[in-house]
Every structure is written in structure tokens, then in C-alpha cells.
């Protein structure tokens, strides 16, 4: 990562690795985050660790060093970016059944997954006409941006991905004797777990983008990129573009979905209250509540104080 003038460092990470005694790990990791002024969310599960955190560079380094001491995490890859302001309101270390929820207990994301493809080799793979390219993210993320010619499953949650694949498998693979399937997601965790599913379903040639979209946008020059649009991220930046610059989307505080510049031109968009995606799904009473929350947020901002609004959607 190149040096930035922004004072906040953001770190995104995950690792599939067996973890035991997770309650003790949670307590020590939470204490380290709080002592170092680091906020964000870290998930611990039997299958590994996943999180995005932000804080001062020295604090982030100390927390990452702590995570590298966890079993199997010594060489964990961390994707760094920067922010002008703290993108998280809280510090959370949570125990979960899965670090990214798929609901398929029989797959093995530790020992039976697809092959990594480095960002600099990704364009060649997805340009191959024999490659089936699948976006494993949620529908609202794909709407903000995706790779050229990627299949959009139109899933509302990663938990819907297994059913989608099984229902569409024959159509996807039709006429392909030895299909190659390449998958991608924001930081790499969902597409890596999706490769474990496809391997369990009997697909041999399965690939996933190492480091996810974020690493691709950081590594591949804009003029050579096959990425179209912006990449939704799970913090207050909302979306990022090439070189991980902050994008143009904002967050709807009513439904927590990204709102594009075009959506903001709609009469259904009212800052903090509604957007075209949620207006028909909310009542007037709910919008009055959102309006009061927005008023309190603006008053807090005028006083120079943080105001905790709606959280961003999760990674599922």
C-alpha cells in the first residue's frame, strides 16, 4: 500500500484455519483493539477469522500482529486502505458458527478449495471464452459494479448461493466438457468458500481471485482493468474505485443500501429517510422515525459529536 495523507488506516482480512478456545481469543483480541484505538468488527468461528478494522497506523499494526499470533494466521494476507475519518462507530469481536455464512456444514473451506489467481493474472483467465465468471456477492453489491461479462446470481444473501448454483448448474455448464469456473467477491472470503462448495459438487477446475476485488483495484492499472463501476465495501466509505479511492455512492440510512448518484436525483431519495430501493417498503410512520434520527444526527454533527446511525449490511 502506498503512503496516504489520510490519518486512518483500514485493514481487511480473513483466514480459513481451525480455531479452538475462541472465547479466550475473543477476550484478548477485543482488549487489544480497545487499547489501540481500533474499531470495526472481527468474527471468530471454528473455521477461522474474518474482519475489517480501522484505526491509527500504529494501532492497526499492533492488532494485526496479535491476529498473526492466532493458529494458522502467521502469514495472513491483509488488504490495507486509508480513510480521512474513522469509518466505524464500534469495536466488536464476535463468536460465530461461520466467518461467512453459507449454511453448508459438510463443505471444507480449509482443505478442499479452488486455486488462487493473482490479480495480475486475472484478466487472462476471465478473457478465456471457456471460463465461466461468477460474481458471488449480493445483488445490491453487484448493482454498484462488477467485472465485465460476469454472471450475476441476483442473490440477496450468500446463504442463497448454494441453492442458486444447484438450480442453475446445468444451464451454466451446458456444452462444456471440462468447464473452468472463476469466482470473485469483495475481499476473497466468499468466493473462496464458494470454491469449496463447487469442489464438493464435483467441479474440478475452480478458481478464485486472490485478495478479491479490493486487491485487484489496488493492483491493476485503471487502463488495463476489466472492472466496471464501483465496489461496495462494508464501512462508511460505502464504495471504492481504482487505487481504492472513495467512490460516489452514499448509504441510505433507512434500508442500509448503497445509493448511486442517479438514485439521489430521484424524488424518492431524501437524505437519511428514504431511497428508491426502500420507499415503497417503508411506512409514513417509519419515515417519520428516520427523519427524527436524521435531525439528531445533523445536530450532533453541528456539535462536532459522532452520532451512531444505521449499521451497514453484513457480508452474508
Short mmCIF file of C-alpha atoms in Angstrom, two decimals:
data_model
loop_
_atom_site.label_atom_id
_atom_site.label_comp_id
_atom_site.label_asym_id
_atom_site.label_seq_id
_atom_site.Cartn_x
_atom_site.Cartn_y
_atom_site.Cartn_z
CA UNK A 1 0.00 0.00 0.00
CA UNK A 2 1.27 3.46 -0.88
CA UNK A 3 1.58 6.05 1.85
CA UNK A 4 -1.52 8.21 2.34
CA UNK A 5 -2.08 11.57 3.96
CA UNK A 6 -5.30 10.23 5.48
CA UNK A 7 -4.87 9.61 9.23
CA UNK A 8 -6.92 6.39 9.46
CA UNK A 9 -5.70 3.02 8.21
CA UNK A 10 -8.30 0.41 7.24
CA UNK A 11 -7.39 -3.29 7.29
CA UNK A 12 -9.50 -6.10 5.78
CA UNK A 13 -8.51 -9.71 6.45
CA UNK A 14 -9.66 -13.29 6.67
CA UNK A 15 -8.18 -16.74 7.03
CA UNK A 16 -9.78 -20.17 6.97
CA UNK A 17 -7.99 -22.05 9.76
CA UNK A 18 -9.24 -24.25 12.64
CA UNK A 19 -9.66 -22.20 15.81
CA UNK A 20 -10.22 -23.56 19.31
CA UNK A 21 -10.71 -21.83 22.67
CA UNK A 22 -12.41 -18.99 20.82
CA UNK A 23 -13.81 -17.27 23.91
CA UNK A 24 -10.30 -16.65 25.23
CA UNK A 25 -9.19 -15.48 21.79
CA UNK A 26 -12.15 -13.12 21.64
CA UNK A 27 -11.39 -11.51 25.01
CA UNK A 28 -7.71 -10.95 24.26
CA UNK A 29 -8.38 -9.60 20.77
CA UNK A 30 -11.11 -7.24 21.98
CA UNK A 31 -8.83 -5.92 24.71
CA UNK A 32 -6.04 -5.30 22.19
CA UNK A 33 -8.37 -3.44 19.81
CA UNK A 34 -9.69 -1.19 22.57
CA UNK A 35 -6.21 -0.47 23.91
CA UNK A 36 -5.03 0.53 20.42
CA UNK A 37 -7.98 2.72 19.46
CA UNK A 38 -9.07 0.29 16.74
CA UNK A 39 -12.73 -0.04 15.74
CA UNK A 40 -14.64 -2.33 13.39
CA UNK A 41 -15.76 -5.94 13.52
CA UNK A 42 -13.83 -9.20 13.78
CA UNK A 43 -15.53 -12.60 13.59
CA UNK A 44 -14.13 -15.79 15.10
CA UNK A 45 -15.52 -19.23 14.21
CA UNK A 46 -14.36 -22.84 14.18
CA UNK A 47 -13.36 -22.32 10.52
CA UNK A 48 -11.26 -19.17 11.06
CA UNK A 49 -11.19 -15.38 11.38
CA UNK A 50 -12.69 -12.57 9.31
CA UNK A 51 -12.83 -8.82 9.84
CA UNK A 52 -12.44 -5.24 8.78
CA UNK A 53 -10.97 -2.78 11.25
CA UNK A 54 -9.73 0.81 11.24
CA UNK A 55 -7.59 3.00 13.45
CA UNK A 56 -4.27 4.81 13.71
CA UNK A 57 -1.47 3.06 11.78
CA UNK A 58 0.41 2.03 14.95
CA UNK A 59 -2.79 0.65 16.47
CA UNK A 60 -3.65 -1.32 13.36
CA UNK A 61 -0.15 -2.78 13.28
CA UNK A 62 -0.45 -3.92 16.89
CA UNK A 63 -3.80 -5.60 16.29
CA UNK A 64 -2.60 -7.28 13.08
CA UNK A 65 0.45 -8.58 14.97
CA UNK A 66 -1.93 -10.00 17.56
CA UNK A 67 -4.01 -11.72 14.84
CA UNK A 68 -0.87 -13.16 13.23
CA UNK A 69 -0.24 -14.95 16.53
CA UNK A 70 -3.51 -16.89 16.16
CA UNK A 71 -3.20 -20.52 14.98
CA UNK A 72 -2.56 -20.68 11.24
CA UNK A 73 -2.53 -16.90 10.82
CA UNK A 74 1.19 -16.08 10.79
CA UNK A 75 1.16 -15.26 7.07
CA UNK A 76 -2.40 -13.92 6.84
CA UNK A 77 -2.82 -11.50 3.95
CA UNK A 78 -4.15 -8.08 4.93
CA UNK A 79 -5.62 -5.56 2.48
CA UNK A 80 -4.91 -2.00 3.58
CA UNK A 81 -6.53 1.24 2.55
CA UNK A 82 -6.98 4.62 4.18
CA UNK A 83 -9.76 6.96 5.24
CA UNK A 84 -9.94 10.60 6.18
CA UNK A 85 -12.30 9.80 9.08
CA UNK A 86 -12.98 6.75 11.24
CA UNK A 87 -15.35 4.56 9.16
CA UNK A 88 -16.67 2.54 12.12
CA UNK A 89 -18.55 3.51 15.25
CA UNK A 90 -17.87 0.50 17.47
CA UNK A 91 -15.38 -2.23 18.33
CA UNK A 92 -16.83 -5.73 18.07
CA UNK A 93 -15.25 -9.19 18.26
CA UNK A 94 -17.96 -11.80 17.79
CA UNK A 95 -18.13 -15.58 18.00
CA UNK A 96 -19.96 -17.17 15.07
CA UNK A 97 -20.64 -20.63 13.64
CA UNK A 98 -19.12 -19.47 10.33
CA UNK A 99 -16.93 -16.48 9.46
CA UNK A 100 -19.07 -16.05 6.35
CA UNK A 101 -22.47 -17.70 6.44
CA UNK A 102 -23.23 -20.24 3.72
CA UNK A 103 -25.12 -22.83 5.77
CA UNK A 104 -23.33 -25.84 4.24
CA UNK A 105 -21.76 -27.71 7.19
CA UNK A 106 -20.32 -30.53 5.07
CA UNK A 107 -18.01 -28.46 2.87
CA UNK A 108 -14.36 -27.95 3.82
CA UNK A 109 -13.13 -24.38 3.26
CA UNK A 110 -9.84 -25.22 4.95
CA UNK A 111 -8.68 -28.27 2.99
CA UNK A 112 -10.68 -28.50 -0.23
CA UNK A 113 -10.87 -25.23 -2.12
CA UNK A 114 -10.13 -23.89 -5.60
CA UNK A 115 -6.95 -22.35 -6.92
CA UNK A 116 -5.93 -18.77 -6.17
CA UNK A 117 -5.42 -16.48 -9.15
CA UNK A 118 -3.29 -13.37 -8.59
CA UNK A 119 -4.82 -10.04 -9.65
CA UNK A 120 -2.20 -9.57 -12.37
CA UNK A 121 -3.24 -12.93 -13.91
CA UNK A 122 -6.99 -12.48 -13.52
CA UNK A 123 -7.63 -10.67 -16.83
CA UNK A 124 -6.17 -13.53 -18.86
CA UNK A 125 -8.31 -16.10 -17.06
CA UNK A 126 -11.61 -14.27 -17.42
CA UNK A 127 -10.87 -13.35 -21.06
CA UNK A 128 -10.75 -17.07 -21.91
CA UNK A 129 -14.09 -17.94 -23.59
CA UNK A 130 -14.06 -21.31 -21.80
CA UNK A 131 -14.13 -19.60 -18.39
CA UNK A 132 -17.46 -19.15 -16.59
CA UNK A 133 -17.14 -16.00 -14.45
CA UNK A 134 -19.46 -15.76 -11.42
CA UNK A 135 -19.93 -12.86 -9.00
CA UNK A 136 -20.58 -14.41 -5.58
CA UNK A 137 -21.72 -11.17 -3.92
CA UNK A 138 -25.22 -9.93 -3.08
CA UNK A 139 -27.47 -8.20 -5.59
CA UNK A 140 -27.06 -4.70 -4.17
CA UNK A 141 -23.27 -5.05 -4.36
CA UNK A 142 -23.34 -6.20 -7.98
CA UNK A 143 -25.55 -3.20 -8.84
CA UNK A 144 -22.73 -0.86 -7.80
CA UNK A 145 -20.16 -2.56 -10.05
CA UNK A 146 -18.83 -5.89 -11.31
CA UNK A 147 -16.44 -7.46 -13.81
CA UNK A 148 -17.25 -7.38 -17.50
CA UNK A 149 -19.34 -10.41 -18.57
CA UNK A 150 -19.75 -11.77 -15.03
CA UNK A 151 -22.78 -13.90 -14.19
CA UNK A 152 -24.96 -12.19 -11.55
CA UNK A 153 -26.79 -14.77 -9.38
CA UNK A 154 -29.10 -12.00 -8.09
CA UNK A 155 -28.92 -13.41 -4.58
CA UNK A 156 -29.97 -11.33 -1.58
CA UNK A 157 -27.61 -13.26 0.72
CA UNK A 158 -24.57 -15.51 0.38
CA UNK A 159 -26.70 -18.20 2.04
CA UNK A 160 -28.73 -18.26 -1.19
CA UNK A 161 -25.69 -19.08 -3.34
CA UNK A 162 -25.67 -22.90 -2.92
CA UNK A 163 -29.33 -23.21 -3.97
CA UNK A 164 -28.75 -20.83 -6.89
CA UNK A 165 -25.81 -22.86 -8.15
CA UNK A 166 -27.62 -26.18 -7.88
CA UNK A 167 -30.68 -24.81 -9.65
CA UNK A 168 -28.64 -23.26 -12.47
CA UNK A 169 -25.78 -25.73 -12.73
CA UNK A 170 -26.96 -27.44 -15.92
CA UNK A 171 -27.55 -24.16 -17.74
CA UNK A 172 -24.20 -22.75 -16.64
CA UNK A 173 -22.21 -25.80 -17.69
CA UNK A 174 -24.19 -26.71 -20.81
CA UNK A 175 -21.95 -27.71 -23.71
CA UNK A 176 -18.74 -27.51 -21.68
CA UNK A 177 -16.89 -30.80 -21.33
CA UNK A 178 -14.24 -29.53 -18.89
CA UNK A 179 -15.58 -26.25 -17.55
CA UNK A 180 -13.44 -23.67 -15.77
CA UNK A 181 -15.27 -21.60 -13.17
CA UNK A 182 -13.75 -18.37 -11.85
CA UNK A 183 -15.39 -16.58 -8.92
CA UNK A 184 -14.78 -13.32 -7.09
CA UNK A 185 -16.05 -11.21 -4.20
CA UNK A 186 -15.04 -8.10 -2.28
CA UNK A 187 -12.08 -9.38 -0.28
CA UNK A 188 -11.85 -13.04 -1.31
CA UNK A 189 -13.61 -14.81 1.54
CA UNK A 190 -16.97 -15.56 -0.10
CA UNK A 191 -15.53 -16.68 -3.43
CA UNK A 192 -13.00 -18.90 -1.60
CA UNK A 193 -15.78 -20.59 0.34
CA UNK A 194 -17.83 -20.85 -2.87
CA UNK A 195 -14.98 -22.78 -4.48
CA UNK A 196 -15.20 -25.32 -1.66
CA UNK A 197 -18.89 -25.77 -2.50
CA UNK A 198 -18.23 -26.27 -6.22
CA UNK A 199 -15.39 -28.72 -5.49
CA UNK A 200 -17.78 -30.69 -3.29
CA UNK A 201 -20.29 -30.61 -6.18
CA UNK A 202 -17.74 -32.27 -8.47
CA UNK A 203 -16.36 -29.26 -10.37
CA UNK A 204 -12.59 -29.70 -10.62
CA UNK A 205 -11.30 -26.56 -12.36
CA UNK A 206 -12.37 -23.86 -9.90
CA UNK A 207 -10.55 -20.56 -9.39
CA UNK A 208 -10.93 -17.51 -7.16
CA UNK A 209 -9.44 -14.03 -7.21
CA UNK A 210 -6.75 -13.77 -4.54
CA UNK A 211 -7.40 -10.77 -2.35
CA UNK A 212 -10.74 -10.18 -4.04
CA UNK A 213 -11.88 -7.10 -5.90
CA UNK A 214 -10.11 -4.81 -3.45
CA UNK A 215 -6.70 -6.29 -4.26
CA UNK A 216 -7.48 -6.17 -7.98
CA UNK A 217 -8.45 -2.49 -7.84
CA UNK A 218 -5.31 -1.73 -5.86
CA UNK A 219 -3.00 -3.76 -8.14
CA UNK A 220 -4.28 -3.49 -11.72
CA UNK A 221 -3.90 -0.17 -13.51
CA UNK A 222 -7.13 1.55 -14.45
CA UNK A 223 -6.31 1.45 -18.16
CA UNK A 224 -5.93 -2.35 -18.06
CA UNK A 225 -8.85 -3.03 -15.76
CA UNK A 226 -11.88 -5.13 -16.69
CA UNK A 227 -13.77 -3.83 -13.67
CA UNK A 228 -16.87 -1.75 -14.36
CA UNK A 229 -18.36 0.64 -11.79
CA UNK A 230 -17.54 0.83 -8.09
CA UNK A 231 -17.01 -1.76 -5.37
CA UNK A 232 -19.28 -1.78 -2.32
CA UNK A 233 -17.38 -2.03 0.97
CA UNK A 234 -18.74 -2.73 4.43
CA UNK A 235 -17.82 0.55 6.09
CA UNK A 236 -18.73 4.22 5.92
CA UNK A 237 -16.83 4.74 2.66
CA UNK A 238 -19.70 2.76 1.04
CA UNK A 239 -17.88 2.20 -2.29
CA UNK A 240 -14.32 2.43 -3.61
CA UNK A 241 -12.84 2.66 -7.10
CA UNK A 242 -9.41 2.02 -8.63
CA UNK A 243 -6.48 2.56 -6.28
CA UNK A 244 -9.11 2.22 -3.52
CA UNK A 245 -10.22 5.83 -3.88
CA UNK A 246 -13.56 6.61 -2.27
CA UNK A 247 -16.48 6.15 -4.66
CA UNK A 248 -19.59 8.20 -5.36
CA UNK A 249 -22.22 6.09 -3.55
CA UNK A 250 -23.66 7.05 -0.19
CA UNK A 251 -25.60 4.93 2.30
CA UNK A 252 -29.37 5.03 2.71
CA UNK A 253 -29.87 5.20 6.47
CA UNK A 254 -33.35 3.72 6.15
CA UNK A 255 -32.55 0.46 4.33
CA UNK A 256 -28.70 0.50 4.59
CA UNK A 257 -28.27 0.02 0.85
CA UNK A 258 -25.81 1.93 -1.38
CA UNK A 259 -27.35 4.88 -3.23
CA UNK A 260 -25.86 5.94 -6.56
CA UNK A 261 -25.68 9.46 -7.95
CA UNK A 262 -28.56 8.59 -10.30
CA UNK A 263 -30.66 7.34 -7.37
CA UNK A 264 -30.02 10.57 -5.50
CA UNK A 265 -31.67 12.51 -8.34
CA UNK A 266 -34.94 10.62 -7.69
CA UNK A 267 -37.71 12.40 -5.74
CA UNK A 268 -37.91 9.21 -3.64
CA UNK A 269 -34.47 9.90 -2.20
CA UNK A 270 -34.45 12.01 0.95
CA UNK A 271 -31.17 12.11 2.87
CA UNK A 272 -31.36 9.83 5.90
CA UNK A 273 -35.02 8.97 5.28
CA UNK A 274 -35.62 7.06 2.05
CA UNK A 275 -34.25 5.98 -1.34
CA UNK A 276 -35.79 4.45 -4.49
CA UNK A 277 -34.98 0.94 -3.24
CA UNK A 278 -36.90 1.20 0.02
CA UNK A 279 -39.52 3.96 -0.34
CA UNK A 280 -42.38 1.57 -1.20
CA UNK A 281 -41.38 -0.82 1.60
CA UNK A 282 -41.49 1.71 4.45
CA UNK A 283 -44.50 3.33 6.12
CA UNK A 284 -45.00 7.02 6.78
CA UNK A 285 -44.55 6.30 10.48
CA UNK A 286 -41.19 4.67 9.83
CA UNK A 287 -40.09 7.62 7.70
CA UNK A 288 -41.03 10.00 10.50
CA UNK A 289 -38.77 7.99 12.79
CA UNK A 290 -35.94 8.14 10.24
CA UNK A 291 -36.47 11.90 9.91
CA UNK A 292 -36.05 12.37 13.65
CA UNK A 293 -32.92 10.24 13.64
CA UNK A 294 -31.54 12.30 10.76
CA UNK A 295 -32.33 15.51 12.68
CA UNK A 296 -30.46 14.22 15.73
CA UNK A 297 -27.55 13.20 13.51
CA UNK A 298 -27.32 16.67 12.00
CA UNK A 299 -27.48 18.28 15.45
CA UNK A 300 -24.68 16.00 16.67
CA UNK A 301 -22.59 16.86 13.61
CA UNK A 302 -23.09 20.57 14.29
CA UNK A 303 -21.74 19.98 17.81
CA UNK A 304 -18.81 18.02 16.43
CA UNK A 305 -20.01 14.80 18.04
CA UNK A 306 -20.47 11.35 16.43
CA UNK A 307 -23.99 10.03 16.05
CA UNK A 308 -24.50 6.31 15.53
CA UNK A 309 -26.92 5.71 12.67
CA UNK A 310 -27.91 2.51 10.92
CA UNK A 311 -25.18 -0.05 10.52
CA UNK A 312 -24.01 -1.25 7.13
CA UNK A 313 -25.28 -4.56 5.79
CA UNK A 314 -23.30 -7.64 6.70
CA UNK A 315 -21.18 -9.88 4.49
CA UNK A 316 -23.75 -12.67 4.10
#
